[in-house]
Amino acid sequence: ASAKSSISEDLSIIKKTFKERGTGLLDTVPGAAGGVFFVPE
């Protein structure tokens, strides 16, 4: 298992990269029922 902090760090890097390249939107939803959603542009 990965540490939660490293996963959120990775996600913020991916989020920033996707935004800069116009790849799409990475949306994170916290909580037990949450997750990561990718919305292509």
The first five atom37 places (N, CA, C, CB, O) and aatype in JSON, in Angstrom:
{
  "aatype": [0, 15, 0, 11, 15, 15, 9, 15, 6, 3, 10, 15, 9, 9, 11, 11, 16, 13, 11, 6, 1, 7, 16, 7, 10, 10, 3, 16, 19, 14, 7, 0, 0, 7, 7, 19, 13, 13, 19, 14, 6],
  "atom_mask": [
    [1, 1, 1, 1, 1],
    [1, 1, 1, 1, 1],
    [1, 1, 1, 1, 1],
    [1, 1, 1, 1, 1],
    [1, 1, 1, 1, 1],
    [1, 1, 1, 1, 1],
    [1, 1, 1, 1, 1],
    [1, 1, 1, 1, 1],
    [1, 1, 1, 1, 1],
    [1, 1, 1, 1, 1],
    [1, 1, 1, 1, 1],
    [1, 1, 1, 1, 1],
    [1, 1, 1, 1, 1],
    [1, 1, 1, 1, 1],
    [1, 1, 1, 1, 1],
    [1, 1, 1, 1, 1],
    [1, 1, 1, 1, 1],
    [1, 1, 1, 1, 1],
    [1, 1, 1, 1, 1],
    [1, 1, 1, 1, 1],
    [1, 1, 1, 1, 1],
    [1, 1, 1, 0, 1],
    [1, 1, 1, 1, 1],
    [1, 1, 1, 0, 1],
    [1, 1, 1, 1, 1],
    [1, 1, 1, 1, 1],
    [1, 1, 1, 1, 1],
    [1, 1, 1, 1, 1],
    [1, 1, 1, 1, 1],
    [1, 1, 1, 1, 1],
    [1, 1, 1, 0, 1],
    [1, 1, 1, 1, 1],
    [1, 1, 1, 1, 1],
    [1, 1, 1, 0, 1],
    [1, 1, 1, 0, 1],
    [1, 1, 1, 1, 1],
    [1, 1, 1, 1, 1],
    [1, 1, 1, 1, 1],
    [1, 1, 1, 1, 1],
    [1, 1, 1, 1, 1],
    [1, 1, 1, 1, 1]
  ],
  "atom_positions": [
    [[0.85, -1.2, 0.0], [0.0, 0.0, 0.0], [0.87, 1.24, 0.0], [-0.95, 0.01, 1.22], [1.96, 1.26, 0.58]],
    [[0.39, 2.26, -0.66], [1.12, 3.52, -0.73], [0.66, 4.46, 0.37], [0.94, 4.18, -2.1], [-0.47, 4.36, 0.86]],
    [[1.54, 5.35, 0.75], [1.16, 6.38, 1.72], [0.2, 7.35, 1.05], [2.41, 7.13, 2.27], [0.38, 7.72, -0.11]],
    [[-0.82, 7.76, 1.78], [-1.85, 8.64, 1.23], [-1.26, 9.94, 0.7], [-2.9, 8.93, 2.3], [-1.69, 10.45, -0.34]],
    [[-0.27, 10.49, 1.42], [0.31, 11.76, 1.02], [0.99, 11.67, -0.34], [1.3, 12.23, 2.06], [0.9, 12.6, -1.15]],
    [[1.68, 10.56, -0.61], [2.38, 10.44, -1.89], [1.39, 10.3, -3.05], [3.33, 9.23, -1.87], [1.65, 10.78, -4.15]],
    [[0.25, 9.65, -2.79], [-0.77, 9.52, -3.84], [-1.35, 10.89, -4.17], [-1.9, 8.56, -3.39], [-1.5, 11.23, -5.34]],
    [[-1.68, 11.69, -3.15], [-2.24, 13.01, -3.42], [-1.21, 13.93, -4.07], [-2.75, 13.64, -2.12], [-1.57, 14.79, -4.87]],
    [[0.06, 13.75, -3.74], [1.12, 14.51, -4.41], [1.18, 14.14, -5.89], [2.49, 14.25, -3.75], [1.26, 15.02, -6.75]],
    [[1.14, 12.85, -6.17], [1.15, 12.38, -7.56], [-0.05, 12.93, -8.33], [1.14, 10.84, -7.61], [0.09, 13.39, -9.46]],
    [[-1.22, 12.89, -7.7], [-2.44, 13.37, -8.35], [-2.36, 14.85, -8.66], [-3.66, 13.08, -7.48], [-2.81, 15.29, -9.72]],
    [[-1.79, 15.63, -7.75], [-1.68, 17.07, -8.01], [-0.73, 17.35, -9.16], [-1.21, 17.8, -6.75], [-0.94, 18.3, -9.92]],
    [[0.32, 16.54, -9.3], [1.25, 16.68, -10.43], [0.54, 16.32, -11.74], [2.5, 15.77, -10.23], [0.67, 17.03, -12.74]],
    [[-0.21, 15.22, -11.73], [-0.95, 14.79, -12.92], [-2.0, 15.83, -13.3], [-1.63, 13.42, -12.67], [-2.16, 16.17, -14.47]],
    [[-2.71, 16.34, -12.29], [-3.73, 17.37, -12.49], [-3.14, 18.59, -13.21], [-4.34, 17.79, -11.14], [-3.7, 19.09, -14.18]],
    [[-1.99, 19.05, -12.7], [-1.32, 20.22, -13.25], [-0.87, 19.95, -14.69], [-0.1, 20.6, -12.38], [-1.04, 20.8, -15.56]],
    [[-0.3, 18.78, -14.93], [0.19, 18.41, -16.26], [-0.96, 18.35, -17.27], [0.92, 17.07, -16.22], [-0.85, 18.87, -18.37]],
    [[-2.07, 17.7, -16.87], [-3.24, 17.6, -17.74], [-3.77, 18.99, -18.08], [-4.35, 16.77, -17.08], [-4.15, 19.25, -19.23]],
    [[-3.79, 19.89, -17.1], [-4.3, 21.24, -17.31], [-3.39, 22.0, -18.29], [-4.4, 22.0, -15.97], [-3.88, 22.68, -19.19]],
    [[-2.08, 21.89, -18.09], [-1.12, 22.58, -18.96], [-1.19, 22.08, -20.39], [0.3, 22.4, -18.42], [-1.07, 22.87, -21.33]],
    [[-1.38, 20.78, -20.58], [-1.39, 20.19, -21.92], [-2.78, 20.17, -22.55], [-0.86, 18.79, -21.86], [-2.92, 19.83, -23.72]],
    [[-3.8, 20.54, -21.77], [-5.16, 20.51, -22.29], [-5.68, 19.1, -22.51], [0.0, 0.0, 0.0], [-6.53, 18.87, -23.36]],
    [[-5.15, 18.15, -21.73], [-5.55, 16.75, -21.86], [-6.96, 16.54, -21.34], [-4.58, 15.84, -21.1], [-7.75, 15.81, -21.93]],
    [[-7.26, 17.2, -20.25], [-8.58, 17.06, -19.63], [-8.52, 17.46, -18.18], [0.0, 0.0, 0.0], [-7.57, 18.1, -17.73]],
    [[-9.56, 17.08, -17.46], [-9.69, 17.47, -16.07], [-9.62, 16.24, -15.18], [-11.01, 18.23, -15.84], [-10.28, 15.24, -15.44]],
    [[-8.82, 16.33, -14.14], [-8.74, 15.26, -13.15], [-9.42, 15.75, -11.89], [-7.25, 14.83, -12.87], [-8.97, 16.71, -11.26]],
    [[-10.51, 15.1, -11.52], [-11.3, 15.52, -10.38], [-11.2, 14.49, -9.27], [-12.77, 15.73, -10.78], [-11.44, 13.31, -9.49]],
    [[-10.84, 14.95, -8.07], [-10.72, 14.04, -6.94], [-11.88, 14.26, -5.98], [-9.38, 14.23, -6.21], [-12.21, 15.39, -5.63]],
    [[-12.5, 13.16, -5.56], [-13.61, 13.22, -4.61], [-13.19, 12.48, -3.34], [-14.92, 12.59, -5.22], [-12.97, 11.27, -3.37]],
    [[-13.06, 13.21, -2.22], [-12.61, 12.59, -0.98], [-13.68, 11.71, -0.34], [-12.18, 13.65, 0.01], [-14.86, 11.79, -0.69]],
    [[-13.26, 10.87, 0.58], [-14.21, 10.03, 1.32], [-14.2, 8.6, 0.85], [0.0, 0.0, 0.0], [-13.57, 8.25, -0.14]],
    [[-14.93, 7.76, 1.59], [-14.98, 6.32, 1.31], [-15.57, 6.02, -0.06], [-15.78, 5.61, 2.38], [-15.13, 5.1, -0.74]],
    [[-16.57, 6.8, -0.47], [-17.23, 6.57, -1.76], [-16.58, 7.4, -2.87], [-18.72, 6.91, -1.67], [-17.03, 7.38, -4.01]],
    [[-15.52, 8.12, -2.52], [-14.86, 9.0, -3.48], [-13.91, 8.26, -4.39], [0.0, 0.0, 0.0], [-13.87, 7.03, -4.41]],
    [[-13.17, 9.03, -5.14], [-12.21, 8.45, -6.06], [-11.65, 9.53, -6.96], [0.0, 0.0, 0.0], [-11.78, 10.72, -6.67]],
    [[-11.05, 9.11, -8.05], [-10.47, 10.04, -9.02], [-11.21, 9.86, -10.33], [-8.93, 9.81, -9.2], [-11.37, 8.74, -10.83]],
    [[-11.67, 10.97, -10.89], [-12.42, 10.93, -12.14], [-11.69, 11.74, -13.19], [-13.85, 11.46, -11.95], [-11.23, 12.85, -12.93]],
    [[-11.58, 11.17, -14.4], [-10.95, 11.86, -15.51], [-12.01, 12.3, -16.51], [-9.89, 10.96, -16.19], [-12.81, 11.49, -16.98]],
    [[-12.0, 13.59, -16.81], [-12.94, 14.14, -17.79], [-12.13, 14.65, -18.98], [-13.82, 15.29, -17.16], [-11.47, 15.68, -18.87]],
    [[-12.16, 13.93, -20.12], [-11.38, 14.36, -21.29], [-11.89, 15.68, -21.84], [-11.42, 13.29, -22.38], [-13.08, 15.99, -21.76]],
    [[-10.96, 16.47, -22.42], [-11.35, 17.76, -23.0], [-11.72, 17.59, -24.46], [-10.23, 18.79, -22.86], [-12.07, 18.56, -25.12]]
  ]
}
